PDB file of C-alpha atoms in Angstrom:
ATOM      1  CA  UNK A   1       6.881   0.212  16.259  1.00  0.00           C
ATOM      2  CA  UNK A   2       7.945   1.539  13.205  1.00  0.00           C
ATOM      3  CA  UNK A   3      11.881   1.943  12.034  1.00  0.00           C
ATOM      4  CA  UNK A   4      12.549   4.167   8.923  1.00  0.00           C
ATOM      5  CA  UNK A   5      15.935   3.239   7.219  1.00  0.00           C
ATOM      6  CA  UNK A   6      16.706   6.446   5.331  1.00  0.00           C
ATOM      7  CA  UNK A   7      18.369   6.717   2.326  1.00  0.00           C
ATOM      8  CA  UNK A   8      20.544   9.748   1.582  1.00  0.00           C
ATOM      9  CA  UNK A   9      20.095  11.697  -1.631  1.00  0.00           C
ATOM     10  CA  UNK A  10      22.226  10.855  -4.499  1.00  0.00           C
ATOM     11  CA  UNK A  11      22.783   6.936  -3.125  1.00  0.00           C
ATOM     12  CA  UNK A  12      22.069   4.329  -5.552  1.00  0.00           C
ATOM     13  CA  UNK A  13      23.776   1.035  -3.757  1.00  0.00           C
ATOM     14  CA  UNK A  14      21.246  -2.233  -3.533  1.00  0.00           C
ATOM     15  CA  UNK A  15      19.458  -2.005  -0.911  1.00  0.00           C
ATOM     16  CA  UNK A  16      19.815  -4.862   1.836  1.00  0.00           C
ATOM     17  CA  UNK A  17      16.853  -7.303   1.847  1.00  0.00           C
ATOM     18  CA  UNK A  18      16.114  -9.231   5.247  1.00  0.00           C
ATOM     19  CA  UNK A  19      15.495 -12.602   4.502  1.00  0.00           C
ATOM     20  CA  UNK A  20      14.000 -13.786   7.076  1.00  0.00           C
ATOM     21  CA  UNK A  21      10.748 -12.072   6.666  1.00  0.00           C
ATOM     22  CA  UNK A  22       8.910 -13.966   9.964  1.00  0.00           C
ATOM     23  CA  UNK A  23       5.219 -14.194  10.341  1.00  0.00           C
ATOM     24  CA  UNK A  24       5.585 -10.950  13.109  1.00  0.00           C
ATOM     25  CA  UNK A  25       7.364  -8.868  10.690  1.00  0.00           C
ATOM     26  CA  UNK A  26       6.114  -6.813   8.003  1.00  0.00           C
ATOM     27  CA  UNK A  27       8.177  -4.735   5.831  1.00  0.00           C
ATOM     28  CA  UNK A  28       6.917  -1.683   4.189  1.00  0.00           C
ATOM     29  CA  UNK A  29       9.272  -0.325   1.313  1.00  0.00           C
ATOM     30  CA  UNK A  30       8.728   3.326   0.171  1.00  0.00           C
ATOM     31  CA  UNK A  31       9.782   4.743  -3.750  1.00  0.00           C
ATOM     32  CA  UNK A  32       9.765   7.181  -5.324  1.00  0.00           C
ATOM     33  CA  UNK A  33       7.697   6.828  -9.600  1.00  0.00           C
ATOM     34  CA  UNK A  34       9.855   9.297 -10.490  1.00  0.00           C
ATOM     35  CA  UNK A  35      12.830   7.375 -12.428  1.00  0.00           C
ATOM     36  CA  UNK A  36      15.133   7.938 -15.383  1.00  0.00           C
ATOM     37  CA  UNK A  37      14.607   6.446 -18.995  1.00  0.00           C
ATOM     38  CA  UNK A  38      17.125   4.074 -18.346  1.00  0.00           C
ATOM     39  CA  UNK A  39      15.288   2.941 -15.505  1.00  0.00           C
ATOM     40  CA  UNK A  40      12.214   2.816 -16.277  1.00  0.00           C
ATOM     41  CA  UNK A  41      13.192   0.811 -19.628  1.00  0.00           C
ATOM     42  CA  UNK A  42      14.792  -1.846 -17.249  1.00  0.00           C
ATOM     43  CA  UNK A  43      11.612  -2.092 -15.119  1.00  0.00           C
ATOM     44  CA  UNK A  44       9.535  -2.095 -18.159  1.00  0.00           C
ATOM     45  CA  UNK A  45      11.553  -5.413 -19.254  1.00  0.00           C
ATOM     46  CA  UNK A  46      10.428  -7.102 -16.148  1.00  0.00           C
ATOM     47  CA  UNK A  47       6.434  -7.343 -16.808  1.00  0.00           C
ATOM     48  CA  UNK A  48       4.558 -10.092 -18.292  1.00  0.00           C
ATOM     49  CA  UNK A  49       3.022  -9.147 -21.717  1.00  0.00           C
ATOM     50  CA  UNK A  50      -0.591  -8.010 -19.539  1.00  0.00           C
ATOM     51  CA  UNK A  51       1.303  -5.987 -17.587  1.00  0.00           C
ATOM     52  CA  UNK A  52       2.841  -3.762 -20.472  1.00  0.00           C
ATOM     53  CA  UNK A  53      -0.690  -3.490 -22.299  1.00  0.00           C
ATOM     54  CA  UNK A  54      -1.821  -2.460 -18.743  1.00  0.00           C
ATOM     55  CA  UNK A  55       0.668   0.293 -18.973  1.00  0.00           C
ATOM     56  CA  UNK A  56      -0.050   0.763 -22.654  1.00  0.00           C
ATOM     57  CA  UNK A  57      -4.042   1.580 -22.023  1.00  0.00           C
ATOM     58  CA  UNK A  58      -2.694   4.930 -20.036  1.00  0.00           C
ATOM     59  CA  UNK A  59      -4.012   7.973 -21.836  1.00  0.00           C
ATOM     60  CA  UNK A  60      -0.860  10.128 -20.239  1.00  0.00           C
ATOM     61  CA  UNK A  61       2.554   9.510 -20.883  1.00  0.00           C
ATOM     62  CA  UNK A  62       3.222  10.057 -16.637  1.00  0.00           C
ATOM     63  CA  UNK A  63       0.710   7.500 -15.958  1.00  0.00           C
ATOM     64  CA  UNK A  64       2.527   4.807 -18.338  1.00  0.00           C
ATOM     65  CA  UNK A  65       6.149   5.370 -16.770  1.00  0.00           C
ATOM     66  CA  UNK A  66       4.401   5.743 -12.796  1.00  0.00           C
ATOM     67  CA  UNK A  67       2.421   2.334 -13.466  1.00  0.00           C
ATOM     68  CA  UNK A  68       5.161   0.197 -15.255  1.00  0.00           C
ATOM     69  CA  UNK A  69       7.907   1.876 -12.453  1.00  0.00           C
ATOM     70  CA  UNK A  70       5.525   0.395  -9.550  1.00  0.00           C
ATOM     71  CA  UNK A  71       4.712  -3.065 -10.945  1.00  0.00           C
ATOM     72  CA  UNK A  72       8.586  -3.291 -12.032  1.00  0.00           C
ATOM     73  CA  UNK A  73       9.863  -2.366  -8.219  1.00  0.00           C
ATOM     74  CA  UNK A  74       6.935  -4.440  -7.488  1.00  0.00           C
ATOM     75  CA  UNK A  75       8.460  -7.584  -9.180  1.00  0.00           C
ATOM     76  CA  UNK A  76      11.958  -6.612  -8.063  1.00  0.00           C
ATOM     77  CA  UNK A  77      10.847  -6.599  -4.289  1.00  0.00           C
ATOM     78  CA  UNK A  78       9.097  -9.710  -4.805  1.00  0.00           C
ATOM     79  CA  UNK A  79      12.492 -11.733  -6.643  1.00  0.00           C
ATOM     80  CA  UNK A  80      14.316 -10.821  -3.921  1.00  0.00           C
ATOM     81  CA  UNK A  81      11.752 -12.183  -0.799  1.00  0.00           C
ATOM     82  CA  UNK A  82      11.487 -15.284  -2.992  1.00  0.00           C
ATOM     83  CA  UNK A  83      14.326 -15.399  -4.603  1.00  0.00           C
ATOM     84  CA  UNK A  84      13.783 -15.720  -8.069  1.00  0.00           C
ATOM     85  CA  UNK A  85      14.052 -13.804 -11.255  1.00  0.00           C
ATOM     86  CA  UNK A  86      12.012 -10.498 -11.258  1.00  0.00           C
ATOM     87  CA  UNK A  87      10.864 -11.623 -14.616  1.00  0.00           C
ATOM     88  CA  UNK A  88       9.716 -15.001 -13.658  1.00  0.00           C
ATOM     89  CA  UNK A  89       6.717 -14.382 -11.368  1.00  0.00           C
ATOM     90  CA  UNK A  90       2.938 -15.107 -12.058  1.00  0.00           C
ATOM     91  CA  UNK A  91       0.502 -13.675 -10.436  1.00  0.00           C
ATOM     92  CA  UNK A  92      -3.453 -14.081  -9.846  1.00  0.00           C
ATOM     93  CA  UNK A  93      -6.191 -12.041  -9.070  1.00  0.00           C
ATOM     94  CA  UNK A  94      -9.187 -12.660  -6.766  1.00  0.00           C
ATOM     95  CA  UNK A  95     -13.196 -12.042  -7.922  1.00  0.00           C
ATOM     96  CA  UNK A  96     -12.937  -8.224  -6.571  1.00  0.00           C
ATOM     97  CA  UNK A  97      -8.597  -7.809  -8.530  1.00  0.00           C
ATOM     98  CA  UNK A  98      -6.833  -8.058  -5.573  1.00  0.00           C
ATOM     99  CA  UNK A  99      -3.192  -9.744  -6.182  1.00  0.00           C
ATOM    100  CA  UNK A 100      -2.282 -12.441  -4.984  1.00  0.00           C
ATOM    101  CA  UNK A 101       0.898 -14.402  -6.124  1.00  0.00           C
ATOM    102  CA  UNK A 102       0.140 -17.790  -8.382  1.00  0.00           C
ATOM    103  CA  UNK A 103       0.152 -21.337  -6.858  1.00  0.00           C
ATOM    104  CA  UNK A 104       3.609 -22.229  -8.036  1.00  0.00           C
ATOM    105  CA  UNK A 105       5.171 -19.600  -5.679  1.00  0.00           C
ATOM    106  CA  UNK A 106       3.074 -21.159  -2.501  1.00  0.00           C
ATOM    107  CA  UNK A 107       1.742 -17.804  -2.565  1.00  0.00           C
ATOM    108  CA  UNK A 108       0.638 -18.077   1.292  1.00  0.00           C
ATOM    109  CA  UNK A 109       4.575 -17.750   2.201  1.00  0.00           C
ATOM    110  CA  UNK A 110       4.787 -14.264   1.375  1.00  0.00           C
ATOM    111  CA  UNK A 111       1.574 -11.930   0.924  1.00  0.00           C
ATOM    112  CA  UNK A 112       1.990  -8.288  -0.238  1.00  0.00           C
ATOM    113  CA  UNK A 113       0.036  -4.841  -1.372  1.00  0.00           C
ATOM    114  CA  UNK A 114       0.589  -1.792  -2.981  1.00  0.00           C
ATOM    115  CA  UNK A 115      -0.427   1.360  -3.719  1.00  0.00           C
ATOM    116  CA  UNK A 116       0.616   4.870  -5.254  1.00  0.00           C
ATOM    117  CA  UNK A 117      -0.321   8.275  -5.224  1.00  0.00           C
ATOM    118  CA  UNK A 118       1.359  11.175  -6.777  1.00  0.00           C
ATOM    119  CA  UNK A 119       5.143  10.846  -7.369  1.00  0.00           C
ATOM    120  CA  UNK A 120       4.879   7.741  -4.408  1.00  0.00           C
ATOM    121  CA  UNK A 121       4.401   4.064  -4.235  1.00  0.00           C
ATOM    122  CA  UNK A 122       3.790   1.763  -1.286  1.00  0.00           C
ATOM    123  CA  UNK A 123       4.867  -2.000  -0.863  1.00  0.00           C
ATOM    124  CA  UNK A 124       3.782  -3.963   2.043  1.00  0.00           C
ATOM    125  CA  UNK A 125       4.757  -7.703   2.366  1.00  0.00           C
ATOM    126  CA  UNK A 126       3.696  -9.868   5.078  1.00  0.00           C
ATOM    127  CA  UNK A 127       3.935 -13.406   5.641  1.00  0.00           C
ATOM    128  CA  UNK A 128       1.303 -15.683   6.398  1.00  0.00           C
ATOM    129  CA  UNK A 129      -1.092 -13.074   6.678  1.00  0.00           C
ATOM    130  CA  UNK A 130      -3.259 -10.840   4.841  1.00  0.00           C
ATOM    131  CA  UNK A 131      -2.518  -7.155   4.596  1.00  0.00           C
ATOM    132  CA  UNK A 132      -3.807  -3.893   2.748  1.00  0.00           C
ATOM    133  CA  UNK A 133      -2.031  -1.149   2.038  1.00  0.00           C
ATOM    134  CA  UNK A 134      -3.037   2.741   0.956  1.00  0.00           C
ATOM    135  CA  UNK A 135      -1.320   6.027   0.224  1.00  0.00           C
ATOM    136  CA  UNK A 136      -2.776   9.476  -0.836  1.00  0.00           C
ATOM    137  CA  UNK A 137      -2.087  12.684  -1.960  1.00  0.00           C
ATOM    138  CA  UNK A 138      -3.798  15.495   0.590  1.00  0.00           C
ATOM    139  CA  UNK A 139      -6.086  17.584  -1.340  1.00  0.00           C
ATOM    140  CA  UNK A 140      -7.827  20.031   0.581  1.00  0.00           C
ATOM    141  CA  UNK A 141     -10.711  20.276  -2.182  1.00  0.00           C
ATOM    142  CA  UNK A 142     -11.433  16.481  -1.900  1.00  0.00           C
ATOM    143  CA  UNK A 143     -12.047  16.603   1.601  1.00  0.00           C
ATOM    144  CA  UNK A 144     -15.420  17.790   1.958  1.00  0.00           C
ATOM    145  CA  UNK A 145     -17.651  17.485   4.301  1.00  0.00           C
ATOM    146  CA  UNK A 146     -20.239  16.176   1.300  1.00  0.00           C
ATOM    147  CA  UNK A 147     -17.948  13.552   0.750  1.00  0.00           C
ATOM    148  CA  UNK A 148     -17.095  12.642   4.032  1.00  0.00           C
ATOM    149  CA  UNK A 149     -21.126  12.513   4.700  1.00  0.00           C
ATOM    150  CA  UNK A 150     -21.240   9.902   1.970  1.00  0.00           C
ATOM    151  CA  UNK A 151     -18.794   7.614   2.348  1.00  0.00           C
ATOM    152  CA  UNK A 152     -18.489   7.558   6.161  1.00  0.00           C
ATOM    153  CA  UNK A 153     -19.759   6.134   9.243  1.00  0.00           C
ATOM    154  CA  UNK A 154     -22.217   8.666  10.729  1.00  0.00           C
ATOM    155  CA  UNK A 155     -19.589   8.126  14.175  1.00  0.00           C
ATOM    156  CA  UNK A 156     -16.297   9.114  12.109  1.00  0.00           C
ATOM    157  CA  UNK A 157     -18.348  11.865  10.151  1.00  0.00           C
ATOM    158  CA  UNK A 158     -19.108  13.273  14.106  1.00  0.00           C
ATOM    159  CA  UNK A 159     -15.788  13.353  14.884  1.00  0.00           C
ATOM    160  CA  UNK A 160     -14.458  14.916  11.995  1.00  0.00           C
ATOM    161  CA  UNK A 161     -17.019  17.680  12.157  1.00  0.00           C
ATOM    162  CA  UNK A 162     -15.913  17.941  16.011  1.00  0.00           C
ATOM    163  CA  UNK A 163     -12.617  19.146  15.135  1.00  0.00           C
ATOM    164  CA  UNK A 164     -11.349  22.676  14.207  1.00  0.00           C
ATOM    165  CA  UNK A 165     -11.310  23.401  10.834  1.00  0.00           C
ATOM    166  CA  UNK A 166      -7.530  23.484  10.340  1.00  0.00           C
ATOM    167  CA  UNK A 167      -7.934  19.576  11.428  1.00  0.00           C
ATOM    168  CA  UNK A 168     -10.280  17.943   9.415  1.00  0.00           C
ATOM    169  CA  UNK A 169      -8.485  17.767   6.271  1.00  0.00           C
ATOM    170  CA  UNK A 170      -5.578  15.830   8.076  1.00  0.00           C
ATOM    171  CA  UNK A 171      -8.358  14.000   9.851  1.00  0.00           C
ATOM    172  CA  UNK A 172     -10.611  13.379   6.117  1.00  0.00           C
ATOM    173  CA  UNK A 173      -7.238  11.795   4.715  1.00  0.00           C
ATOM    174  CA  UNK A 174      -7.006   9.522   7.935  1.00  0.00           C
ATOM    175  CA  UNK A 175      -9.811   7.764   8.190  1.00  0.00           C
ATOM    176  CA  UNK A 176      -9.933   7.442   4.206  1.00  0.00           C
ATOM    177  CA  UNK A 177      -6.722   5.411   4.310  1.00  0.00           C
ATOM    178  CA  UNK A 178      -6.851   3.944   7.276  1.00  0.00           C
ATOM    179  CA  UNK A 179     -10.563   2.622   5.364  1.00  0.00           C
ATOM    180  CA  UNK A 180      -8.960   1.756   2.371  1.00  0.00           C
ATOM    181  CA  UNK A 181      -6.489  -0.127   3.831  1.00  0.00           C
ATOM    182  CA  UNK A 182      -8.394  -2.330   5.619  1.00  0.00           C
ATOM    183  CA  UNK A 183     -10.788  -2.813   2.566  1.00  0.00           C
ATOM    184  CA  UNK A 184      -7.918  -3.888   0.560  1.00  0.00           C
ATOM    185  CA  UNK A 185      -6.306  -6.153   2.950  1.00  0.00           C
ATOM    186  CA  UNK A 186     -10.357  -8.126   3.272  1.00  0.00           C
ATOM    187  CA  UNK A 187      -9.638  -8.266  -0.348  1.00  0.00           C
ATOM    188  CA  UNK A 188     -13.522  -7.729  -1.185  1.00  0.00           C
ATOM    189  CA  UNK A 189     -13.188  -4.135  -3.467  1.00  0.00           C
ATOM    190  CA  UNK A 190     -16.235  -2.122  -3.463  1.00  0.00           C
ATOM    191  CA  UNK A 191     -18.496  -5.063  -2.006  1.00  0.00           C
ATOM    192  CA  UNK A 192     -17.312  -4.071   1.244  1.00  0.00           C
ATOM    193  CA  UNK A 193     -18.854  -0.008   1.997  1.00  0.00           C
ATOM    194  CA  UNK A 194     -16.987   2.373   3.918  1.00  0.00           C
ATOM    195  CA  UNK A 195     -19.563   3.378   5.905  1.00  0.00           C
ATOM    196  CA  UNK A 196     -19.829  -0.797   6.930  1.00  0.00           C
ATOM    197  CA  UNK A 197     -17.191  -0.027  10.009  1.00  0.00           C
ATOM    198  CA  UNK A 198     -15.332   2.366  11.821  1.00  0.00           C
ATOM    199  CA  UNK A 199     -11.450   3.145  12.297  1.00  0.00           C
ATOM    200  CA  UNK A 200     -10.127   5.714  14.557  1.00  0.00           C
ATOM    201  CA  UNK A 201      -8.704   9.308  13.337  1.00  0.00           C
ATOM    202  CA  UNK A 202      -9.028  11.660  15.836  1.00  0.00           C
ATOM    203  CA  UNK A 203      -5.208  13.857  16.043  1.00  0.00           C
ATOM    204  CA  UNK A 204      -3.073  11.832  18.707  1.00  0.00           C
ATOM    205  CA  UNK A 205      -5.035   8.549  18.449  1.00  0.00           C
ATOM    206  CA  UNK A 206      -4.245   4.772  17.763  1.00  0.00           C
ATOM    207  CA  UNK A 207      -4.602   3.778  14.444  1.00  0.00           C
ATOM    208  CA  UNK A 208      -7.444   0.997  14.866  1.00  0.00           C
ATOM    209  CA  UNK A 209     -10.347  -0.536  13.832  1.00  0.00           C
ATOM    210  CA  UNK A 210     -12.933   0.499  16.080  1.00  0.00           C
ATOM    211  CA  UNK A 211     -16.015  -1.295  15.073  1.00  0.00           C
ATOM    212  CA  UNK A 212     -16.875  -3.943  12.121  1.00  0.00           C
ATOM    213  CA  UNK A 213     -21.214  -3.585  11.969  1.00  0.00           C
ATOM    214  CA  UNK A 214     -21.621  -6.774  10.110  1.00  0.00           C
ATOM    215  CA  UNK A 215     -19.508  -9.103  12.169  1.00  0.00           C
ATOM    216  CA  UNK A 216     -18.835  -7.474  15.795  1.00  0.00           C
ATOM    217  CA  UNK A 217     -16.179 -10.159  15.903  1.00  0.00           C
ATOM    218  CA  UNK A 218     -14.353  -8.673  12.906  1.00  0.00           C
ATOM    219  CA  UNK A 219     -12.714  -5.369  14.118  1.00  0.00           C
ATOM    220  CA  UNK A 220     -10.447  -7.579  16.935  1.00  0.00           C
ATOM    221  CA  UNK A 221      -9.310  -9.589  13.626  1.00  0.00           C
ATOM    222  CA  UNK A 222      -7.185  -6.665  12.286  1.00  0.00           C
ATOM    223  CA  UNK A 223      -4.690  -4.178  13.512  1.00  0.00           C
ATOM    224  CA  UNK A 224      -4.180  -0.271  11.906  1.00  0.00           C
ATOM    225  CA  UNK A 225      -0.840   0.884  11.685  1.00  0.00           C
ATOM    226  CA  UNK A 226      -0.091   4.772  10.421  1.00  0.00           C
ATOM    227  CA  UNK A 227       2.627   5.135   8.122  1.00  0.00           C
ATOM    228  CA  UNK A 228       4.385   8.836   7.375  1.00  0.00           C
ATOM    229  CA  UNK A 229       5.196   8.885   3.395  1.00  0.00           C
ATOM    230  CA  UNK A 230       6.764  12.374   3.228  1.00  0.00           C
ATOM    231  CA  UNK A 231       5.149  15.993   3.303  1.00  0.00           C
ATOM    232  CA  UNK A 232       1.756  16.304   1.429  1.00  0.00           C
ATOM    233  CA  UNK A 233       0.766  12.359   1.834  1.00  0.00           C
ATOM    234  CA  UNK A 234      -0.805   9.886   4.340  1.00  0.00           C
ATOM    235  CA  UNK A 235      -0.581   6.616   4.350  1.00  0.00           C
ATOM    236  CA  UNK A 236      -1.759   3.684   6.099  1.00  0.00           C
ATOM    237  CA  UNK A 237      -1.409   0.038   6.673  1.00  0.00           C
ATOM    238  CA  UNK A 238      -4.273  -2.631   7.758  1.00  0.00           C
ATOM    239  CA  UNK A 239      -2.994  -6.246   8.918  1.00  0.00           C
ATOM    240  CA  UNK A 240      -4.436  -9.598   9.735  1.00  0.00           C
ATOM    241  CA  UNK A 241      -3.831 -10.470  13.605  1.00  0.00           C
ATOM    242  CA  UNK A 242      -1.622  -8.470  16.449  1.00  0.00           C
ATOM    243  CA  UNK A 243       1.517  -8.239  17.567  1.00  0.00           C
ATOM    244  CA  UNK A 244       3.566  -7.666  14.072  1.00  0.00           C
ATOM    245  CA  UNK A 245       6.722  -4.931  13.711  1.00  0.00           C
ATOM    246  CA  UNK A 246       6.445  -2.750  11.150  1.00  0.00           C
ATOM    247  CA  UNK A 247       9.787  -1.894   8.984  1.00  0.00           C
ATOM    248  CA  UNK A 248       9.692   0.722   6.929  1.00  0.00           C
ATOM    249  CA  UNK A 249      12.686   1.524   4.391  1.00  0.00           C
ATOM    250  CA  UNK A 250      13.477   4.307   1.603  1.00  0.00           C
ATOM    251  CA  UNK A 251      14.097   2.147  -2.022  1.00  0.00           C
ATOM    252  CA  UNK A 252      17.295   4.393  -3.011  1.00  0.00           C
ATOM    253  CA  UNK A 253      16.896   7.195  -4.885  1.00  0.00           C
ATOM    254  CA  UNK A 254      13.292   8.249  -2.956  1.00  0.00           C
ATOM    255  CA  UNK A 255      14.892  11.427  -1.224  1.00  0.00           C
ATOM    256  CA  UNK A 256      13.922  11.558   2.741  1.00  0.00           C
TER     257      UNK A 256
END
């Protein structure tokens, strides 16, 4: 189940934080990377000294302001589920750079992902369990079929070529995500191939993950949950384990 809390256009009042993130919830927060100055100089005060060289390595000036506005809401997020100063977190990366918070904030309490596309950012925090998270922008000239015939199972690659044309572009953007996402949440970057399992994407059908090839054990591990950015995105959400509600909420100032 998945409850949107929207916020209306023009409100800038602190959003309320649940703080008893349990080990069935997990709470998706939605924002826009489009911020003013002011704003993005007060996120920009939050990072660590990597963080703003990170930013600083972006050729474009949009890139700069949408990175240091995601790892800044990032850090703001995270002060308030553990509540501590945005400024004050550490974090650590695994082998394959996913994030992971450092030992001294018993990082297995609260687990969390992100990711951004376009004007958009995704947070997903968990706790006690692992979790991926992906977002993209549609682009009709992506999704082709050479692609698809690349990075795909030959079973999702059927399926997408089953549908009519004005449906596989929706149905490309799916099962991309939906792969993604469970990719990130394994935490193993490119060492795990797309075309290594299946997830569903058919119009109308369960987000799931329908077969694991390595480990036929695997696929029952995870669940798939479909998330609804906005007009002109798709998003998706992998998680460790069944049986977890899904909260999704607006960060004010993201219009609905």
């Amino acid at each position: 189940m998945i409850d949107a809390h929207r916020i209306e256009p023009g409100e800038r009042e602190e959003p309320e934080f649940d703080e008893t993130l349990s080990r069935n919830e997990v709470h998706v927060w939605m924002a826009s990377l489009e911020q003013t100055e002011a704003e993005v100089a007060r996120l920009r005060a939050l990072l660590d000294e990597p963080e703003r060289k990170r930013a600083d390595r972006y050729s474009f000036e949009k890139g700069r302001r949408h990175f240091t506005v995601a790892r800044g809401l990032l850090r703001t997020l995270l002060g308030h589920y553990l509540r501590i100063e945005p400024k004050h977190i550490q974090f650590t990366y695994n082998t394959h750079g996913k994030p992971a918070l450092a030992e001294a904030h018993e990082p297995e309490l609260v687990r969390f992902n992100i990711s951004h596309s376009g004007e958009i950012a995704l947070f997903g925090f968990a706790r006690e369990r692992e979790l991926g998270i992906d977002l993209e922008t549609i682009r009709p000239d992506f999704a082709a079929d050479a692609i698809a015939a690349r990075f795909f199972a030959p079973a999702e690659l059927a399926s997408i070529r089953s549908l009519a044309p004005e449906e596989r572009t929706q149905a490309f953007f799916t099962c991309w995500t939906r792969k993604e996402a469970y990719i990130k949440a394994q935490g193993k970057g490119l060492a795990l191939s797309l075309d290594s399992f299946e997830v569903s994407l058919a119009p109308g059908a369960p987000a799931a993950v329908l077969v694991t090839h390595d480990d036929r054990e695997e696929a029952a591990r995870w669940s798939l949950h479909e998330l609804h950015p906005g007009p002109g995105y798709v998003g998706a959400l992998a998680v460790a384990g069944e049986g977890c509600r899904v909260r999704v909420r607006n960060w004010p100032g993201l219009t609905p």
